[in-house]
Tab-separated table of C-alpha atoms in Angstrom:
chain	number	residue	atom	x	y	z
A	1	MET	CA	107.289	104.709	90.585
A	2	ALA	CA	107.878	106.043	94.079
A	3	GLU	CA	107.565	103.717	97.087
A	4	ASN	CA	104.434	105.487	98.332
A	5	THR	CA	102.848	105.084	94.903
A	6	LEU	CA	103.615	101.369	95.008
A	7	LEU	CA	101.965	101.070	98.398
A	8	GLU	CA	98.892	102.948	97.226
A	9	SER	CA	98.632	100.767	94.142
A	10	ASN	CA	97.989	97.726	96.325
A	11	LYS	CA	94.312	98.678	96.423
A	12	GLU	CA	94.099	98.061	92.681
A	13	ALA	CA	96.213	94.912	92.772
A	14	ALA	CA	94.449	93.315	95.682
A	15	ALA	CA	91.027	92.364	94.366
A	16	PRO	CA	90.432	88.695	95.248
A	17	THR	CA	89.829	86.350	92.357
A	18	SER	CA	86.965	84.562	94.063
A	19	ALA	CA	84.876	84.969	97.157
A	20	SER	CA	85.923	83.356	100.435
A	21	THR	CA	83.598	82.663	103.326
A	22	ASP	CA	85.898	83.758	106.137
A	23	THR	CA	88.571	86.406	106.410
A	24	LEU	CA	91.955	84.900	107.172
A	25	LYS	CA	93.673	85.860	110.380
A	26	LEU	CA	97.309	86.533	109.587
A	27	GLY	CA	100.485	87.372	111.449
A	28	PHE	CA	103.202	89.499	109.866
A	29	LEU	CA	106.808	88.877	110.872
A	30	GLY	CA	109.014	91.714	109.625
A	31	ILE	CA	107.203	94.871	108.556
A	32	GLY	CA	109.817	97.038	106.913
A	33	TRP	CA	108.657	98.581	103.650
A	34	ILE	CA	108.424	95.263	101.769
A	35	GLY	CA	106.643	93.565	104.652
A	36	ARG	CA	104.230	96.495	104.980
A	37	ASN	CA	103.617	96.519	101.240
A	38	ARG	CA	102.583	92.868	101.336
A	39	MET	CA	100.576	93.446	104.506
A	40	GLU	CA	98.661	96.351	102.964
A	41	ALA	CA	97.989	94.432	99.750
A	42	ILE	CA	96.496	91.471	101.594
A	43	ALA	CA	94.542	93.691	103.992
A	44	ASN	CA	93.150	95.804	101.142
A	45	SER	CA	92.083	92.666	99.278
A	46	GLY	CA	89.650	91.813	102.045
A	47	LEU	CA	91.100	88.293	102.213
A	48	GLY	CA	93.209	88.725	105.322
A	49	GLU	CA	92.908	90.438	108.663
A	50	VAL	CA	96.145	91.730	110.193
A	51	THR	CA	95.855	90.006	113.558
A	52	ALA	CA	99.398	90.434	114.875
A	53	VAL	CA	102.704	92.010	113.875
A	54	VAL	CA	106.306	91.622	115.001
A	55	ASP	CA	109.266	93.834	114.143
A	56	PRO	CA	112.226	94.995	116.270
A	57	VAL	CA	112.066	98.530	114.829
A	58	PRO	CA	109.424	100.657	116.624
A	59	GLN	CA	108.987	102.944	113.615
A	60	ASN	CA	108.014	99.972	111.445
A	61	VAL	CA	105.386	98.963	113.973
A	62	GLU	CA	104.019	102.510	114.089
A	63	GLU	CA	103.713	102.588	110.300
A	64	ALA	CA	102.001	99.201	110.243
A	65	GLN	CA	99.478	100.314	112.847
A	66	LYS	CA	98.264	102.984	110.442
A	67	THR	CA	96.880	100.129	108.347
A	68	ALA	CA	96.102	97.751	111.217
A	69	PRO	CA	95.436	99.751	114.403
A	70	ASN	CA	93.899	96.746	116.171
A	71	ALA	CA	96.741	94.315	115.461
A	72	LYS	CA	98.503	92.864	118.489
A	73	VAL	CA	102.190	93.743	118.686
A	74	GLY	CA	104.560	90.951	119.693
A	75	ASP	CA	108.269	90.634	120.331
A	76	SER	CA	109.003	87.360	118.544
A	77	ILE	CA	107.654	84.688	116.234
A	78	ASN	CA	106.615	82.796	119.360
A	79	ASP	CA	104.225	85.636	120.169
A	80	LEU	CA	102.738	85.381	116.685
A	81	LEU	CA	102.264	81.649	116.865
A	82	THR	CA	100.358	81.831	120.130
A	83	GLU	CA	97.700	83.905	118.372
A	84	GLU	CA	94.771	82.271	116.608
A	85	ILE	CA	96.029	82.857	113.091
A	86	ASP	CA	95.806	80.922	109.833
A	87	GLY	CA	99.105	81.981	108.327
A	88	VAL	CA	102.339	83.943	108.706
A	89	VAL	CA	103.851	86.376	106.205
A	90	ILE	CA	107.631	86.573	106.676
A	91	ALA	CA	109.785	89.508	105.553
A	92	THR	CA	112.830	89.278	107.809
A	93	PRO	CA	116.555	89.061	106.917
A	94	SER	CA	117.391	86.014	104.802
A	95	ALA	CA	119.273	84.166	107.543
A	96	PHE	CA	116.028	83.750	109.482
A	97	HIS	CA	113.727	82.685	106.652
A	98	ALA	CA	114.203	78.918	106.843
A	99	ASP	CA	113.987	78.475	110.612
A	100	GLN	CA	111.087	80.890	110.994
A	101	SER	CA	109.190	79.263	108.136
A	102	ILE	CA	109.730	75.809	109.606
A	103	GLN	CA	108.600	76.956	113.051
A	104	ALA	CA	105.426	78.438	111.595
A	105	LEU	CA	104.717	75.396	109.414
A	106	GLU	CA	105.224	72.994	112.311
A	107	SER	CA	102.637	74.974	114.252
A	108	GLY	CA	100.160	74.380	111.446
A	109	LYS	CA	100.281	77.857	109.908
A	110	ALA	CA	100.445	78.536	106.188
A	111	VAL	CA	103.558	80.521	105.230
A	112	PHE	CA	104.313	83.207	102.665
A	113	CYS	CA	108.011	84.098	102.793
A	114	GLN	CA	110.192	86.630	101.062
A	115	LYS	CA	112.885	85.224	98.797
A	116	PRO	CA	115.205	83.492	99.225
A	117	LEU	CA	113.359	80.825	101.200
A	118	GLY	CA	116.755	79.514	102.278
A	119	ARG	CA	120.345	80.691	101.921
A	120	PHE	CA	121.259	77.312	100.435
A	121	ALA	CA	119.391	74.463	98.768
A	122	GLU	CA	119.682	72.383	101.948
A	123	GLU	CA	117.845	75.038	103.967
A	124	THR	CA	115.216	75.405	101.277
A	125	ARG	CA	114.690	71.656	101.140
A	126	ARG	CA	114.122	71.509	104.905
A	127	VAL	CA	111.387	74.148	104.644
A	128	VAL	CA	109.632	72.312	101.833
A	129	GLU	CA	109.780	69.047	103.779
A	130	ALA	CA	108.288	70.791	106.832
A	131	ALA	CA	105.434	72.090	104.671
A	132	ARG	CA	104.854	68.630	103.224
A	133	LYS	CA	104.839	67.002	106.665
A	134	ALA	CA	102.413	69.614	108.014
A	135	ASP	CA	100.329	69.465	104.816
A	136	THR	CA	100.328	73.263	104.793
A	137	LEU	CA	100.519	75.741	101.920
A	138	LEU	CA	103.947	77.300	101.413
A	139	GLY	CA	104.446	80.356	99.215
A	140	VAL	CA	107.506	82.414	98.293
A	141	ASP	CA	107.363	85.987	97.039
A	142	LEU	CA	108.707	85.385	93.540
A	143	SER	CA	106.778	88.480	92.613
A	144	TYR	CA	107.664	88.911	88.924
A	145	ARG	CA	105.673	85.779	88.111
A	146	SER	CA	102.592	87.801	89.055
A	147	THR	CA	103.127	90.706	86.667
A	148	VAL	CA	100.753	90.890	83.704
A	149	ALA	CA	103.720	91.277	81.356
A	150	MET	CA	105.536	88.138	82.550
A	151	ARG	CA	102.347	86.097	82.468
A	152	LYS	CA	101.884	87.129	78.847
A	153	VAL	CA	105.421	85.978	78.092
A	154	TYR	CA	104.770	82.702	79.923
A	155	ASP	CA	101.545	82.065	78.019
A	156	LEU	CA	103.147	82.822	74.658
A	157	VAL	CA	106.043	80.440	75.279
A	158	LYS	CA	103.592	77.755	76.439
A	159	SER	CA	101.417	78.221	73.351
A	160	GLY	CA	104.175	76.942	71.067
A	161	GLU	CA	103.841	79.960	68.772
A	162	LEU	CA	107.542	80.709	69.179
A	163	GLY	CA	108.529	77.228	68.092
A	164	ASP	CA	111.327	75.504	69.987
A	165	ILE	CA	112.922	77.746	72.612
A	166	TYR	CA	116.689	77.533	72.325
A	167	GLY	CA	118.004	80.658	74.032
A	168	VAL	CA	117.118	82.631	77.167
A	169	GLU	CA	118.804	85.866	78.242
A	170	LEU	CA	118.271	87.077	81.820
A	171	VAL	CA	119.355	90.469	83.182
A	172	PHE	CA	118.873	92.303	86.478
A	173	HIS	CA	121.190	95.266	87.020
A	174	ASN	CA	120.409	97.477	90.006
A	175	ALA	CA	122.229	100.811	89.979
A	176	TYR	CA	121.882	100.856	93.761
A	177	GLY	CA	122.918	98.371	96.420
A	178	PRO	CA	121.073	97.128	99.492
A	179	ASP	CA	120.960	99.586	102.384
A	180	LYS	CA	121.007	96.974	105.175
A	181	PRO	CA	124.427	95.751	106.420
A	182	TRP	CA	123.329	92.112	106.662
A	183	PHE	CA	123.080	91.887	102.864
A	184	TYR	CA	126.876	92.143	102.703
A	185	ASP	CA	127.540	89.313	105.163
A	186	PRO	CA	127.315	85.988	103.281
A	187	LYS	CA	126.596	84.127	106.502
A	188	LEU	CA	123.423	86.186	106.907
A	189	SER	CA	122.441	86.705	103.273
A	190	GLY	CA	123.692	83.544	101.591
A	191	GLY	CA	125.348	85.644	98.885
A	192	GLY	CA	125.183	88.918	97.011
A	193	CYS	CA	123.405	90.013	93.848
A	194	VAL	CA	122.822	86.443	92.641
A	195	ILE	CA	120.731	85.348	95.615
A	196	ASP	CA	119.124	88.793	95.891
A	197	LEU	CA	118.296	89.460	92.216
A	198	GLY	CA	119.365	86.400	90.260
A	199	VAL	CA	116.921	84.222	92.196
A	200	HIS	CA	114.079	85.983	90.349
A	201	LEU	CA	115.740	85.470	86.982
A	202	VAL	CA	116.513	81.783	87.463
A	203	ASP	CA	112.967	81.230	88.683
A	204	LEU	CA	111.410	82.979	85.672
A	205	ALA	CA	113.433	80.914	83.215
A	206	LEU	CA	112.842	77.537	84.864
A	207	TRP	CA	109.172	78.282	85.578
A	208	THR	CA	108.465	79.279	81.981
A	209	LEU	CA	110.263	76.200	80.636
A	210	ASP	CA	108.569	73.707	83.035
A	211	PHE	CA	111.561	73.266	85.349
A	212	PRO	CA	113.735	71.061	83.146
A	213	GLU	CA	116.810	69.301	84.472
A	214	VAL	CA	119.869	71.555	84.604
A	215	GLU	CA	122.789	69.882	82.870
A	216	LYS	CA	125.670	72.283	83.469
A	217	VAL	CA	126.319	75.602	85.239
A	218	THR	CA	129.388	77.826	84.960
A	219	SER	CA	129.747	81.275	86.479
A	220	SER	CA	131.989	84.266	87.172
A	221	LEU	CA	131.525	86.340	90.316
A	222	PHE	CA	133.051	89.752	90.991
A	223	THR	CA	133.284	92.125	93.918
A	224	LYS	CA	134.313	95.752	93.449
A	225	GLY	CA	135.618	94.981	89.963
A	226	LYS	CA	137.776	91.975	90.888
A	227	ARG	CA	137.118	88.263	90.546
A	228	LEU	CA	135.735	86.799	93.735
A	229	THR	CA	137.882	83.883	94.805
A	230	SER	CA	135.837	82.855	97.848
A	231	ALA	CA	132.181	83.493	98.557
A	232	ASP	CA	132.579	82.478	102.198
A	233	ASP	CA	133.534	85.928	103.473
A	234	THR	CA	132.577	88.352	100.689
A	235	VAL	CA	129.471	88.808	98.575
A	236	GLU	CA	129.479	89.400	94.837
A	237	ASP	CA	128.183	92.626	93.321
A	238	TYR	CA	128.425	91.480	89.685
A	239	ALA	CA	127.859	88.012	88.282
A	240	THR	CA	127.382	86.142	85.052
A	241	ALA	CA	126.266	82.541	84.684
A	242	SER	CA	125.845	80.089	81.830
A	243	ILE	CA	123.152	77.472	82.410
A	244	GLN	CA	122.722	74.577	79.996
A	245	LEU	CA	119.382	72.802	80.262
A	246	ALA	CA	119.118	69.074	79.545
A	247	THR	CA	116.144	69.764	77.256
A	248	GLY	CA	118.333	71.859	74.938
A	249	PRO	CA	117.923	75.582	75.685
A	250	HIS	CA	120.849	77.656	76.918
A	251	VAL	CA	120.287	80.299	79.592
A	252	GLN	CA	122.613	83.275	80.047
A	253	LEU	CA	122.300	85.301	83.247
A	254	SER	CA	123.805	88.635	84.282
A	255	CYS	CA	123.037	90.558	87.482
A	256	SER	CA	124.599	93.242	89.639
A	257	TRP	CA	124.411	95.836	92.376
A	258	ASN	CA	125.787	99.364	91.963
A	259	LEU	CA	126.456	98.916	88.250
A	260	PRO	CA	126.933	102.119	86.200
A	261	ALA	CA	124.034	101.073	83.973
A	262	GLY	CA	123.014	104.588	82.955
A	263	GLN	CA	119.619	104.156	84.599
A	264	GLU	CA	118.212	102.910	87.886
A	265	ALA	CA	117.590	99.348	86.754
A	266	VAL	CA	117.823	97.038	83.758
A	267	ILE	CA	115.512	94.038	84.156
A	268	SER	CA	114.612	91.542	81.441
A	269	ALA	CA	113.866	87.923	80.619
A	270	THR	CA	114.016	87.207	76.894
A	271	PHE	CA	113.112	83.899	75.234
A	272	TYR	CA	114.244	83.096	71.690
A	273	GLY	CA	112.539	80.395	69.655
A	274	THR	CA	112.713	79.039	66.121
A	275	LYS	CA	109.618	81.090	65.194
A	276	GLY	CA	110.319	84.335	67.047
A	277	GLY	CA	111.091	85.828	70.420
A	278	VAL	CA	109.384	87.408	73.411
A	279	ALA	CA	110.657	89.556	76.261
A	280	PHE	CA	109.616	90.746	79.690
A	281	LYS	CA	111.458	93.960	80.463
A	282	ASN	CA	111.340	97.133	82.494
A	283	VAL	CA	110.595	100.545	81.012
A	284	ASN	CA	112.949	103.549	81.235
A	285	GLY	CA	114.927	102.144	84.132
A	286	SER	CA	111.858	101.618	86.312
A	287	PHE	CA	111.766	98.989	89.051
A	288	TYR	CA	107.976	98.743	88.738
A	289	ASP	CA	106.865	99.316	85.114
A	290	PHE	CA	107.148	96.408	82.663
A	291	VAL	CA	106.255	95.567	79.090
A	292	ALA	CA	105.914	92.315	77.201
A	293	GLU	CA	107.240	92.477	73.650
A	294	ARG	CA	107.129	89.966	70.805
A	295	PHE	CA	109.850	89.865	68.158
A	296	TRP	CA	109.941	88.774	64.503
A	297	GLY	CA	113.280	89.512	62.869
A	298	THR	CA	113.613	93.302	63.052
A	299	GLN	CA	109.977	93.819	64.061
A	300	THR	CA	108.682	94.392	67.600
A	301	GLU	CA	105.091	94.203	68.826
A	302	THR	CA	104.189	95.454	72.290
A	303	LEU	CA	101.822	92.972	73.927
A	304	VAL	CA	101.492	94.463	77.427
A	305	SER	CA	102.213	97.977	78.705
A	306	PRO	CA	102.043	99.690	82.111
A	307	PRO	CA	100.359	100.434	84.406
A	308	ASP	CA	100.137	97.223	86.379
A	309	ALA	CA	99.798	97.347	90.179
A	310	TRP	CA	101.566	94.043	90.798
A	311	GLY	CA	103.569	94.829	93.943
A	312	GLY	CA	101.636	92.748	96.469
A	313	ARG	CA	99.818	90.477	94.029
A	314	ALA	CA	101.755	87.301	94.831
A	315	GLY	CA	100.851	87.633	98.506
A	316	VAL	CA	97.192	88.198	97.677
A	317	GLU	CA	97.179	85.114	95.455
A	318	TRP	CA	98.702	83.042	98.269
A	319	ALA	CA	96.081	84.362	100.688
A	320	GLN	CA	93.332	83.449	98.214
A	321	ARG	CA	94.668	79.900	98.003
A	322	VAL	CA	94.784	79.607	101.800
A	323	ALA	CA	91.243	80.976	102.007
A	324	ASN	CA	90.173	78.354	99.459
A	325	GLY	CA	91.463	75.633	101.774
A	326	GLU	CA	94.533	74.611	99.777
A	327	LYS	CA	97.100	72.521	101.601
A	328	PHE	CA	100.629	71.501	100.625
A	329	SER	CA	101.352	71.723	96.912
A	330	GLU	CA	104.134	69.852	95.128
A	331	GLU	CA	104.826	73.151	93.346
A	332	ALA	CA	106.951	73.939	96.408
A	333	GLU	CA	109.623	71.638	94.968
A	334	GLN	CA	110.245	74.416	92.447
A	335	PHE	CA	111.775	76.490	95.239
A	336	VAL	CA	114.337	73.731	95.827
A	337	LYS	CA	115.184	73.466	92.128
A	338	VAL	CA	115.884	77.211	91.926
A	339	ALA	CA	118.016	77.052	95.079
A	340	GLU	CA	120.028	74.171	93.626
A	341	VAL	CA	120.902	76.259	90.561
A	342	LEU	CA	121.980	79.148	92.802
A	343	ASP	CA	124.224	76.761	94.756
A	344	ARG	CA	125.837	75.698	91.488
A	345	ILE	CA	126.382	79.328	90.474
A	346	TYR	CA	128.145	79.803	93.804
A	347	ASP	CA	130.024	76.503	93.284
A	348	ARG	CA	128.916	75.098	96.623
């Protein structure tokens, strides 16, 4: 699916699940294509009004004004927070996520932030504590949770129909690499393909299995085909990790940038149980089209097929919760648990 098609599909994805009495006033910090996608989804849902935007790139602001011509344009997060807004949607480089989220939360604004919420577990924990102290809703764009296919997988695992889950295989290979230089500076990004792509995989596994305690983590990180000896100065572009859960299941993870995968992307989360298996996976190398499949021995049943306009759905769901008056949720501790696993993959 082309980027423009994804943006257009927000109109389908954005229908609110229940009526709200007032339209939220929202500020958008960082409006590159991901930030604009989330902005358009929330605006098209009717839940949120784009009150103010901030981005250092004039072209991004011009594009955003096509959707929100009346939005005020600021130069910094301080400009956003002086506006009468209910929440802030953050899509800036990773190094800024924690501090900007904390600043917004301390000003009493709800926050929806791109992943990772923090470069390290310590940063993530500080954000969650700020949300708890402010009693304000904190959301993170762990967007694959919101796909119809992954929710079907989640529900099937929860139903017990697969018996006891004992194995989970997680894959995210991206035949391309990030096009922004900051992704390749670990001080700005917090890491390479693991924190960029693996964060989704770890979240899907732990979320589906009720966030069990993680007993042991081992990993191998590579950069340009060679073992990475220090993640302080270089980011990994290929990684594998073995995660043993205290409840029994074993999780195997593999992710990469610029891998010769024979297609644009390979994305999957597969759960094996004593009575069968189920998988969430992309179709024909697509970044946007997913199926849910159930397995019995050599048999496969397709449970969910495309299309599914999920791109901005997580942001719309957060906006709906804010509109419903929700405050801090202990679910935010899940963000810390995922970050702790990533730290262990990086051996830090």
